[in-house]
JSON list of C-alpha atoms in Angstrom, two decimals:
[
{"chain": "A", "resi": 1, "resn": "MET", "atom": "CA", "xyz": [210.73, 108.64, 115.30]},
{"chain": "A", "resi": 2, "resn": "SER", "atom": "CA", "xyz": [207.04, 109.96, 115.77]},
{"chain": "A", "resi": 3, "resn": "GLN", "atom": "CA", "xyz": [205.06, 107.27, 117.35]},
{"chain": "A", "resi": 4, "resn": "ILE", "atom": "CA", "xyz": [201.87, 108.47, 115.53]},
{"chain": "A", "resi": 5, "resn": "ARG", "atom": "CA", "xyz": [200.88, 106.09, 112.81]},
{"chain": "A", "resi": 6, "resn": "THR", "atom": "CA", "xyz": [198.59, 106.67, 110.11]},
{"chain": "A", "resi": 7, "resn": "ILE", "atom": "CA", "xyz": [194.75, 105.59, 110.43]},
{"chain": "A", "resi": 8, "resn": "LEU", "atom": "CA", "xyz": [194.09, 102.95, 107.60]},
{"chain": "A", "resi": 9, "resn": "ILE", "atom": "CA", "xyz": [190.57, 103.66, 105.98]},
{"chain": "A", "resi": 10, "resn": "ASP", "atom": "CA", "xyz": [187.94, 101.66, 104.85]},
{"chain": "A", "resi": 11, "resn": "SER", "atom": "CA", "xyz": [189.74, 100.89, 101.34]},
{"chain": "A", "resi": 12, "resn": "ASP", "atom": "CA", "xyz": [192.29, 99.06, 102.95]},
{"chain": "A", "resi": 13, "resn": "PRO", "atom": "CA", "xyz": [192.16, 95.19, 103.05]},
{"chain": "A", "resi": 14, "resn": "ARG", "atom": "CA", "xyz": [194.46, 95.38, 105.98]},
{"chain": "A", "resi": 15, "resn": "LEU", "atom": "CA", "xyz": [190.78, 96.04, 107.80]},
{"chain": "A", "resi": 16, "resn": "ARG", "atom": "CA", "xyz": [189.02, 93.30, 106.86]},
{"chain": "A", "resi": 17, "resn": "ILE", "atom": "CA", "xyz": [191.60, 90.66, 108.59]},
{"chain": "A", "resi": 18, "resn": "ALA", "atom": "CA", "xyz": [191.18, 89.21, 112.49]},
{"chain": "A", "resi": 19, "resn": "SER", "atom": "CA", "xyz": [193.83, 90.45, 114.85]},
{"chain": "A", "resi": 20, "resn": "ARG", "atom": "CA", "xyz": [195.37, 88.20, 116.75]},
{"chain": "A", "resi": 21, "resn": "THR", "atom": "CA", "xyz": [195.33, 87.42, 120.52]},
{"chain": "A", "resi": 22, "resn": "VAL", "atom": "CA", "xyz": [198.39, 88.86, 122.34]},
{"chain": "A", "resi": 23, "resn": "GLU", "atom": "CA", "xyz": [199.83, 85.89, 124.36]},
{"chain": "A", "resi": 24, "resn": "GLU", "atom": "CA", "xyz": [202.95, 88.02, 125.76]},
{"chain": "A", "resi": 25, "resn": "ILE", "atom": "CA", "xyz": [203.05, 91.59, 126.09]},
{"chain": "A", "resi": 26, "resn": "THR", "atom": "CA", "xyz": [206.40, 92.11, 124.71]},
{"chain": "A", "resi": 27, "resn": "PRO", "atom": "CA", "xyz": [208.56, 95.41, 124.17]},
{"chain": "A", "resi": 28, "resn": "ASP", "atom": "CA", "xyz": [207.26, 95.52, 120.89]},
{"chain": "A", "resi": 29, "resn": "VAL", "atom": "CA", "xyz": [203.46, 95.23, 122.15]},
{"chain": "A", "resi": 30, "resn": "THR", "atom": "CA", "xyz": [204.28, 98.07, 124.51]},
{"chain": "A", "resi": 31, "resn": "ALA", "atom": "CA", "xyz": [205.64, 99.87, 121.48]},
{"chain": "A", "resi": 32, "resn": "MET", "atom": "CA", "xyz": [202.54, 99.24, 120.06]},
{"chain": "A", "resi": 33, "resn": "ILE", "atom": "CA", "xyz": [200.27, 100.77, 122.44]},
{"chain": "A", "resi": 34, "resn": "THR", "atom": "CA", "xyz": [202.47, 103.53, 122.81]},
{"chain": "A", "resi": 35, "resn": "ALA", "atom": "CA", "xyz": [201.58, 104.01, 119.03]},
{"chain": "A", "resi": 36, "resn": "LEU", "atom": "CA", "xyz": [197.86, 103.08, 119.47]},
{"chain": "A", "resi": 37, "resn": "HIS", "atom": "CA", "xyz": [197.43, 105.56, 122.26]},
{"chain": "A", "resi": 38, "resn": "ALA", "atom": "CA", "xyz": [199.92, 108.71, 120.58]},
{"chain": "A", "resi": 39, "resn": "THR", "atom": "CA", "xyz": [198.03, 108.10, 117.23]},
{"chain": "A", "resi": 40, "resn": "LEU", "atom": "CA", "xyz": [194.04, 108.80, 119.07]},
{"chain": "A", "resi": 41, "resn": "ALA", "atom": "CA", "xyz": [195.69, 111.48, 121.06]},
{"chain": "A", "resi": 42, "resn": "ASP", "atom": "CA", "xyz": [196.89, 112.97, 117.75]},
{"chain": "A", "resi": 43, "resn": "PHE", "atom": "CA", "xyz": [193.30, 112.49, 115.64]},
{"chain": "A", "resi": 44, "resn": "ARG", "atom": "CA", "xyz": [191.47, 113.85, 119.11]},
{"chain": "A", "resi": 45, "resn": "ALA", "atom": "CA", "xyz": [193.42, 117.45, 119.07]},
{"chain": "A", "resi": 46, "resn": "ARG", "atom": "CA", "xyz": [193.40, 117.60, 115.34]},
{"chain": "A", "resi": 47, "resn": "THR", "atom": "CA", "xyz": [189.22, 116.53, 114.79]},
{"chain": "A", "resi": 48, "resn": "GLY", "atom": "CA", "xyz": [188.11, 117.50, 118.76]},
{"chain": "A", "resi": 49, "resn": "PHE", "atom": "CA", "xyz": [186.67, 114.23, 118.69]},
{"chain": "A", "resi": 50, "resn": "GLY", "atom": "CA", "xyz": [188.05, 110.01, 119.22]},
{"chain": "A", "resi": 51, "resn": "ARG", "atom": "CA", "xyz": [186.97, 108.27, 121.69]},
{"chain": "A", "resi": 52, "resn": "ALA", "atom": "CA", "xyz": [188.76, 105.21, 120.88]},
{"chain": "A", "resi": 53, "resn": "ILE", "atom": "CA", "xyz": [191.24, 103.04, 118.39]},
{"chain": "A", "resi": 54, "resn": "SER", "atom": "CA", "xyz": [192.12, 99.92, 117.58]},
{"chain": "A", "resi": 55, "resn": "CYS", "atom": "CA", "xyz": [195.32, 98.45, 116.92]},
{"chain": "A", "resi": 56, "resn": "PRO", "atom": "CA", "xyz": [194.12, 97.47, 113.08]},
{"chain": "A", "resi": 57, "resn": "GLN", "atom": "CA", "xyz": [193.45, 100.78, 112.49]},
{"chain": "A", "resi": 58, "resn": "ILE", "atom": "CA", "xyz": [197.24, 101.27, 112.45]},
{"chain": "A", "resi": 59, "resn": "GLY", "atom": "CA", "xyz": [197.94, 98.09, 110.51]},
{"chain": "A", "resi": 60, "resn": "GLU", "atom": "CA", "xyz": [198.70, 95.84, 113.09]},
{"chain": "A", "resi": 61, "resn": "PRO", "atom": "CA", "xyz": [196.47, 92.84, 113.51]},
{"chain": "A", "resi": 62, "resn": "LEU", "atom": "CA", "xyz": [196.77, 92.58, 117.02]},
{"chain": "A", "resi": 63, "resn": "ARG", "atom": "CA", "xyz": [193.62, 92.45, 120.11]},
{"chain": "A", "resi": 64, "resn": "ILE", "atom": "CA", "xyz": [194.46, 95.81, 121.30]},
{"chain": "A", "resi": 65, "resn": "VAL", "atom": "CA", "xyz": [192.20, 98.82, 121.42]},
{"chain": "A", "resi": 66, "resn": "ALA", "atom": "CA", "xyz": [193.33, 102.26, 123.51]},
{"chain": "A", "resi": 67, "resn": "VAL", "atom": "CA", "xyz": [190.84, 104.22, 124.87]},
{"chain": "A", "resi": 68, "resn": "GLN", "atom": "CA", "xyz": [190.40, 107.93, 125.92]},
{"chain": "A", "resi": 69, "resn": "LEU", "atom": "CA", "xyz": [187.00, 109.50, 127.70]},
{"chain": "A", "resi": 70, "resn": "GLY", "atom": "CA", "xyz": [188.64, 112.29, 129.15]},
{"chain": "A", "resi": 71, "resn": "GLY", "atom": "CA", "xyz": [190.36, 110.63, 132.00]},
{"chain": "A", "resi": 72, "resn": "GLN", "atom": "CA", "xyz": [193.76, 108.46, 132.30]},
{"chain": "A", "resi": 73, "resn": "PRO", "atom": "CA", "xyz": [194.10, 106.50, 128.81]},
{"chain": "A", "resi": 74, "resn": "VAL", "atom": "CA", "xyz": [193.03, 102.72, 128.90]},
{"chain": "A", "resi": 75, "resn": "THR", "atom": "CA", "xyz": [194.27, 99.87, 127.10]},
{"chain": "A", "resi": 76, "resn": "LEU", "atom": "CA", "xyz": [192.40, 97.18, 126.71]},
{"chain": "A", "resi": 77, "resn": "ILE", "atom": "CA", "xyz": [194.23, 94.15, 125.56]},
{"chain": "A", "resi": 78, "resn": "ASN", "atom": "CA", "xyz": [192.54, 91.26, 124.28]},
{"chain": "A", "resi": 79, "resn": "PRO", "atom": "CA", "xyz": [188.79, 92.31, 125.36]},
{"chain": "A", "resi": 80, "resn": "LEU", "atom": "CA", "xyz": [186.28, 89.90, 125.63]},
{"chain": "A", "resi": 81, "resn": "ILE", "atom": "CA", "xyz": [182.31, 90.26, 125.80]},
{"chain": "A", "resi": 82, "resn": "VAL", "atom": "CA", "xyz": [181.20, 87.74, 128.24]},
{"chain": "A", "resi": 83, "resn": "TRP", "atom": "CA", "xyz": [177.02, 88.99, 128.45]},
{"chain": "A", "resi": 84, "resn": "ARG", "atom": "CA", "xyz": [175.39, 91.36, 126.22]},
{"chain": "A", "resi": 85, "resn": "SER", "atom": "CA", "xyz": [171.96, 92.78, 126.78]},
{"chain": "A", "resi": 86, "resn": "GLU", "atom": "CA", "xyz": [168.60, 91.74, 125.34]},
{"chain": "A", "resi": 87, "resn": "GLU", "atom": "CA", "xyz": [167.73, 94.97, 124.98]},
{"chain": "A", "resi": 88, "resn": "THR", "atom": "CA", "xyz": [169.32, 97.11, 121.58]},
{"chain": "A", "resi": 89, "resn": "GLN", "atom": "CA", "xyz": [169.55, 100.24, 120.71]},
{"chain": "A", "resi": 90, "resn": "LEU", "atom": "CA", "xyz": [169.97, 101.74, 117.42]},
{"chain": "A", "resi": 91, "resn": "VAL", "atom": "CA", "xyz": [173.01, 104.47, 117.52]},
{"chain": "A", "resi": 92, "resn": "TRP", "atom": "CA", "xyz": [174.38, 106.36, 115.09]},
{"chain": "A", "resi": 93, "resn": "ASP", "atom": "CA", "xyz": [178.23, 106.01, 114.90]},
{"chain": "A", "resi": 94, "resn": "ASP", "atom": "CA", "xyz": [181.59, 107.18, 113.57]},
{"chain": "A", "resi": 95, "resn": "CYS", "atom": "CA", "xyz": [184.59, 105.64, 112.60]},
{"chain": "A", "resi": 96, "resn": "MET", "atom": "CA", "xyz": [187.86, 107.16, 112.07]},
{"chain": "A", "resi": 97, "resn": "SER", "atom": "CA", "xyz": [188.12, 104.44, 109.77]},
{"chain": "A", "resi": 98, "resn": "VAL", "atom": "CA", "xyz": [185.35, 105.32, 107.67]},
{"chain": "A", "resi": 99, "resn": "PRO", "atom": "CA", "xyz": [185.98, 109.00, 107.35]},
{"chain": "A", "resi": 100, "resn": "ASN", "atom": "CA", "xyz": [183.16, 110.27, 105.01]},
{"chain": "A", "resi": 101, "resn": "HIS", "atom": "CA", "xyz": [180.26, 108.58, 106.65]},
{"chain": "A", "resi": 102, "resn": "ILE", "atom": "CA", "xyz": [178.59, 107.66, 109.68]},
{"chain": "A", "resi": 103, "resn": "ALA", "atom": "CA", "xyz": [176.10, 104.75, 110.00]},
{"chain": "A", "resi": 104, "resn": "ASN", "atom": "CA", "xyz": [172.81, 103.86, 111.93]},
{"chain": "A", "resi": 105, "resn": "VAL", "atom": "CA", "xyz": [173.99, 100.24, 114.12]},
{"chain": "A", "resi": 106, "resn": "ARG", "atom": "CA", "xyz": [172.41, 98.21, 116.51]},
{"chain": "A", "resi": 107, "resn": "ARG", "atom": "CA", "xyz": [173.70, 97.73, 119.29]},
{"chain": "A", "resi": 108, "resn": "HIS", "atom": "CA", "xyz": [173.26, 95.55, 122.68]},
{"chain": "A", "resi": 109, "resn": "ALA", "atom": "CA", "xyz": [172.27, 98.12, 125.74]},
{"chain": "A", "resi": 110, "resn": "SER", "atom": "CA", "xyz": [174.75, 96.75, 127.32]},
{"chain": "A", "resi": 111, "resn": "ILE", "atom": "CA", "xyz": [177.50, 94.64, 128.02]},
{"chain": "A", "resi": 112, "resn": "SER", "atom": "CA", "xyz": [180.24, 93.09, 129.85]},
{"chain": "A", "resi": 113, "resn": "LEU", "atom": "CA", "xyz": [184.10, 92.07, 129.48]},
{"chain": "A", "resi": 114, "resn": "THR", "atom": "CA", "xyz": [187.33, 90.86, 130.28]},
{"chain": "A", "resi": 115, "resn": "TYR", "atom": "CA", "xyz": [190.46, 92.25, 129.11]},
{"chain": "A", "resi": 116, "resn": "GLN", "atom": "CA", "xyz": [193.99, 92.47, 129.94]},
{"chain": "A", "resi": 117, "resn": "ASN", "atom": "CA", "xyz": [195.90, 95.86, 131.10]},
{"chain": "A", "resi": 118, "resn": "GLU", "atom": "CA", "xyz": [199.21, 96.82, 130.33]},
{"chain": "A", "resi": 119, "resn": "SER", "atom": "CA", "xyz": [200.60, 94.55, 133.14]},
{"chain": "A", "resi": 120, "resn": "GLY", "atom": "CA", "xyz": [199.23, 91.55, 132.14]},
{"chain": "A", "resi": 121, "resn": "LYS", "atom": "CA", "xyz": [196.10, 91.64, 134.87]},
{"chain": "A", "resi": 122, "resn": "THR", "atom": "CA", "xyz": [192.77, 90.53, 134.40]},
{"chain": "A", "resi": 123, "resn": "CYS", "atom": "CA", "xyz": [190.42, 93.14, 134.54]},
{"chain": "A", "resi": 124, "resn": "HIS", "atom": "CA", "xyz": [186.20, 93.24, 134.78]},
{"chain": "A", "resi": 125, "resn": "TRP", "atom": "CA", "xyz": [183.95, 95.89, 133.28]},
{"chain": "A", "resi": 126, "resn": "ASN", "atom": "CA", "xyz": [180.21, 94.38, 134.22]},
{"chain": "A", "resi": 127, "resn": "HIS", "atom": "CA", "xyz": [177.22, 96.07, 132.51]},
{"chain": "A", "resi": 128, "resn": "LEU", "atom": "CA", "xyz": [178.31, 98.77, 130.67]},
{"chain": "A", "resi": 129, "resn": "SER", "atom": "CA", "xyz": [176.63, 102.39, 130.26]},
{"chain": "A", "resi": 130, "resn": "ALA", "atom": "CA", "xyz": [174.84, 102.30, 126.60]},
{"chain": "A", "resi": 131, "resn": "SER", "atom": "CA", "xyz": [177.42, 105.29, 125.61]},
{"chain": "A", "resi": 132, "resn": "LEU", "atom": "CA", "xyz": [179.90, 103.01, 126.69]},
{"chain": "A", "resi": 133, "resn": "ALA", "atom": "CA", "xyz": [178.78, 99.88, 125.25]},
{"chain": "A", "resi": 134, "resn": "GLU", "atom": "CA", "xyz": [178.35, 100.54, 122.02]},
{"chain": "A", "resi": 135, "resn": "LEU", "atom": "CA", "xyz": [182.03, 102.05, 122.05]},
{"chain": "A", "resi": 136, "resn": "ILE", "atom": "CA", "xyz": [183.54, 99.12, 122.83]},
{"chain": "A", "resi": 137, "resn": "GLN", "atom": "CA", "xyz": [181.67, 97.03, 120.45]},
{"chain": "A", "resi": 138, "resn": "HIS", "atom": "CA", "xyz": [182.66, 99.25, 118.01]},
{"chain": "A", "resi": 139, "resn": "GLU", "atom": "CA", "xyz": [186.24, 98.40, 118.59]},
{"chain": "A", "resi": 140, "resn": "VAL", "atom": "CA", "xyz": [186.08, 94.75, 119.35]},
{"chain": "A", "resi": 141, "resn": "ASP", "atom": "CA", "xyz": [184.32, 94.44, 115.42]},
{"chain": "A", "resi": 142, "resn": "HIS", "atom": "CA", "xyz": [187.72, 95.99, 113.91]},
{"chain": "A", "resi": 143, "resn": "LEU", "atom": "CA", "xyz": [189.63, 93.55, 116.00]},
{"chain": "A", "resi": 144, "resn": "ASP", "atom": "CA", "xyz": [187.24, 90.62, 114.41]},
{"chain": "A", "resi": 145, "resn": "GLY", "atom": "CA", "xyz": [187.50, 92.79, 110.20]},
{"chain": "A", "resi": 146, "resn": "VAL", "atom": "CA", "xyz": [184.08, 93.90, 110.86]},
{"chain": "A", "resi": 147, "resn": "LEU", "atom": "CA", "xyz": [183.37, 97.61, 109.84]},
{"chain": "A", "resi": 148, "resn": "MET", "atom": "CA", "xyz": [179.87, 99.85, 110.88]},
{"chain": "A", "resi": 149, "resn": "VAL", "atom": "CA", "xyz": [179.02, 99.61, 107.14]},
{"chain": "A", "resi": 150, "resn": "ASP", "atom": "CA", "xyz": [179.04, 95.71, 107.31]},
{"chain": "A", "resi": 151, "resn": "ARG", "atom": "CA", "xyz": [175.97, 96.53, 110.18]},
{"chain": "A", "resi": 152, "resn": "ILE", "atom": "CA", "xyz": [173.95, 98.57, 108.80]},
{"chain": "A", "resi": 153, "resn": "GLU", "atom": "CA", "xyz": [169.94, 97.44, 108.59]},
{"chain": "A", "resi": 154, "resn": "HIS", "atom": "CA", "xyz": [169.03, 99.82, 105.49]},
{"chain": "A", "resi": 155, "resn": "PRO", "atom": "CA", "xyz": [170.57, 101.61, 102.66]},
{"chain": "A", "resi": 156, "resn": "GLU", "atom": "CA", "xyz": [169.52, 105.01, 104.85]},
{"chain": "A", "resi": 157, "resn": "ASP", "atom": "CA", "xyz": [170.94, 104.00, 107.52]},
{"chain": "A", "resi": 158, "resn": "LEU", "atom": "CA", "xyz": [174.28, 105.04, 105.69]},
{"chain": "A", "resi": 159, "resn": "GLN", "atom": "CA", "xyz": [174.75, 109.71, 105.25]},
{"chain": "A", "resi": 160, "resn": "PRO", "atom": "CA", "xyz": [177.29, 111.75, 104.73]},
{"chain": "A", "resi": 161, "resn": "ILE", "atom": "CA", "xyz": [179.49, 112.27, 107.60]},
{"chain": "A", "resi": 162, "resn": "SER", "atom": "CA", "xyz": [178.41, 116.18, 107.08]},
{"chain": "A", "resi": 163, "resn": "GLN", "atom": "CA", "xyz": [175.58, 115.00, 109.47]},
{"chain": "A", "resi": 164, "resn": "HIS", "atom": "CA", "xyz": [177.75, 114.33, 112.16]},
{"chain": "A", "resi": 165, "resn": "HIS", "atom": "CA", "xyz": [177.07, 117.62, 114.31]},
{"chain": "A", "resi": 166, "resn": "LYS", "atom": "CA", "xyz": [173.35, 117.06, 113.77]},
{"chain": "A", "resi": 167, "resn": "LEU", "atom": "CA", "xyz": [173.11, 113.28, 114.69]},
{"chain": "A", "resi": 168, "resn": "ILE", "atom": "CA", "xyz": [176.16, 112.34, 116.70]},
{"chain": "A", "resi": 169, "resn": "ALA", "atom": "CA", "xyz": [178.05, 115.41, 118.72]},
{"chain": "A", "resi": 170, "resn": "PRO", "atom": "CA", "xyz": [174.69, 116.17, 120.66]},
{"chain": "A", "resi": 171, "resn": "ARG", "atom": "CA", "xyz": [174.67, 113.03, 122.06]},
{"chain": "A", "resi": 172, "resn": "ARG", "atom": "CA", "xyz": [177.62, 112.23, 122.84]},
{"chain": "A", "resi": 173, "resn": "SER", "atom": "CA", "xyz": [178.53, 116.27, 124.54]},
{"chain": "A", "resi": 174, "resn": "GLU", "atom": "CA", "xyz": [176.10, 114.76, 127.26]},
{"chain": "A", "resi": 175, "resn": "HIS", "atom": "CA", "xyz": [178.60, 112.67, 128.57]},
{"chain": "A", "resi": 176, "resn": "ARG", "atom": "CA", "xyz": [181.33, 115.15, 128.40]},
{"chain": "A", "resi": 177, "resn": "ILE", "atom": "CA", "xyz": [183.33, 116.51, 131.22]},
{"chain": "A", "resi": 178, "resn": "LYS", "atom": "CA", "xyz": [184.52, 119.67, 130.78]},
{"chain": "A", "resi": 179, "resn": "LEU", "atom": "CA", "xyz": [187.82, 121.39, 132.03]},
{"chain": "A", "resi": 180, "resn": "ASP", "atom": "CA", "xyz": [186.02, 124.46, 133.46]},
{"chain": "A", "resi": 181, "resn": "HIS", "atom": "CA", "xyz": [183.56, 122.15, 135.21]},
{"chain": "A", "resi": 182, "resn": "ILE", "atom": "CA", "xyz": [186.36, 120.47, 136.81]},
{"chain": "A", "resi": 183, "resn": "ALA", "atom": "CA", "xyz": [188.38, 123.74, 137.38]},
{"chain": "A", "resi": 184, "resn": "SER", "atom": "CA", "xyz": [185.44, 125.33, 138.96]},
{"chain": "A", "resi": 185, "resn": "ALA", "atom": "CA", "xyz": [184.77, 122.71, 141.03]},
{"chain": "A", "resi": 186, "resn": "ALA", "atom": "CA", "xyz": [188.43, 122.89, 142.59]},
{"chain": "A", "resi": 187, "resn": "SER", "atom": "CA", "xyz": [188.04, 125.94, 143.89]},
{"chain": "A", "resi": 188, "resn": "ARG", "atom": "CA", "xyz": [185.05, 124.47, 146.18]},
{"chain": "A", "resi": 189, "resn": "ILE", "atom": "CA", "xyz": [187.01, 121.18, 147.68]},
{"chain": "A", "resi": 190, "resn": "ASN", "atom": "CA", "xyz": [187.79, 121.69, 151.10]},
{"chain": "A", "resi": 191, "resn": "PRO", "atom": "CA", "xyz": [191.67, 121.49, 151.29]},
{"chain": "A", "resi": 192, "resn": "THR", "atom": "CA", "xyz": [191.29, 118.59, 154.86]},
{"chain": "A", "resi": 193, "resn": "PHE", "atom": "CA", "xyz": [189.45, 116.21, 151.76]},
{"chain": "A", "resi": 194, "resn": "LEU", "atom": "CA", "xyz": [192.70, 116.70, 149.54]},
{"chain": "A", "resi": 195, "resn": "ALA", "atom": "CA", "xyz": [194.64, 114.77, 151.72]},
{"chain": "A", "resi": 196, "resn": "SER", "atom": "CA", "xyz": [192.51, 111.96, 151.91]},
{"chain": "A", "resi": 197, "resn": "PRO", "atom": "CA", "xyz": [193.25, 108.62, 151.04]},
{"chain": "A", "resi": 198, "resn": "GLN", "atom": "CA", "xyz": [191.90, 107.76, 147.17]},
{"chain": "A", "resi": 199, "resn": "TYR", "atom": "CA", "xyz": [190.53, 104.64, 145.58]},
{"chain": "A", "resi": 200, "resn": "ARG", "atom": "CA", "xyz": [190.06, 103.40, 142.46]},
{"chain": "A", "resi": 201, "resn": "SER", "atom": "CA", "xyz": [186.73, 101.56, 141.46]},
{"chain": "A", "resi": 202, "resn": "PRO", "atom": "CA", "xyz": [186.67, 99.58, 137.84]},
{"chain": "A", "resi": 203, "resn": "THR", "atom": "CA", "xyz": [183.22, 99.42, 138.16]},
{"chain": "A", "resi": 204, "resn": "LEU", "atom": "CA", "xyz": [182.50, 102.70, 138.49]},
{"chain": "A", "resi": 205, "resn": "ASP", "atom": "CA", "xyz": [185.06, 103.82, 136.13]},
{"chain": "A", "resi": 206, "resn": "ALA", "atom": "CA", "xyz": [182.73, 101.64, 134.01]},
{"chain": "A", "resi": 207, "resn": "ALA", "atom": "CA", "xyz": [179.75, 103.28, 134.74]},
{"chain": "A", "resi": 208, "resn": "LEU", "atom": "CA", "xyz": [180.81, 107.35, 134.22]},
{"chain": "A", "resi": 209, "resn": "GLY", "atom": "CA", "xyz": [182.66, 106.49, 131.44]},
{"chain": "A", "resi": 210, "resn": "VAL", "atom": "CA", "xyz": [185.97, 107.39, 132.05]},
{"chain": "A", "resi": 211, "resn": "ALA", "atom": "CA", "xyz": [188.65, 106.53, 134.65]},
{"chain": "A", "resi": 212, "resn": "GLU", "atom": "CA", "xyz": [188.02, 108.17, 138.66]},
{"chain": "A", "resi": 213, "resn": "SER", "atom": "CA", "xyz": [189.85, 108.20, 141.78]},
{"chain": "A", "resi": 214, "resn": "VAL", "atom": "CA", "xyz": [187.48, 108.62, 144.96]},
{"chain": "A", "resi": 215, "resn": "ASN", "atom": "CA", "xyz": [188.22, 109.96, 147.94]},
{"chain": "A", "resi": 216, "resn": "ILE", "atom": "CA", "xyz": [187.46, 108.65, 151.46]},
{"chain": "A", "resi": 217, "resn": "VAL", "atom": "CA", "xyz": [187.26, 111.25, 154.30]},
{"chain": "A", "resi": 218, "resn": "ALA", "atom": "CA", "xyz": [186.64, 109.98, 157.83]},
{"chain": "A", "resi": 219, "resn": "ILE", "atom": "CA", "xyz": [183.72, 112.03, 159.15]}
]
């Protein structure tokens, strides 16, 4: 049976239900996480965009978010924003569940959050970049039954999806890691570097908006 689920759209009342906290990572929850990532990957393959999706968008009121920023997929279970910057920003936002519009919404320029990973370990993302911060705020809104259209301040802040290429795509393309750049860089890496130990830094992941491994070489 296909793991890809139907993405609910804004007319569906299930999107307005506040999601439940995940108390235990059971086999059913693990299966739901797999379906959530599969649905996001399918949407990205079909449309060329889409950075994250939440469980309520596939009809499951659980506090789980799947994130894909070009590196290793990340799962946020019970994400909780624990700090918000005083500075805010207006950003043009899009949403899989609001397919016909984009919205100009006000978000905090940076946030910090805690969440559990798929092993149940508590993780921390501190002082996220503006791009990643607005994405996570969007997804946490979904978990609370809030859509981006609820946050517009003026009627003109809601625009047709045809404006996506003009108002959203150029801003996000600046943050993409392109496959041809990776391939080019690989040809210039010293072979000694490839055999060096690798480390992960959650803080660096959050700052870059991707999951990165760092190699350490003694000189």
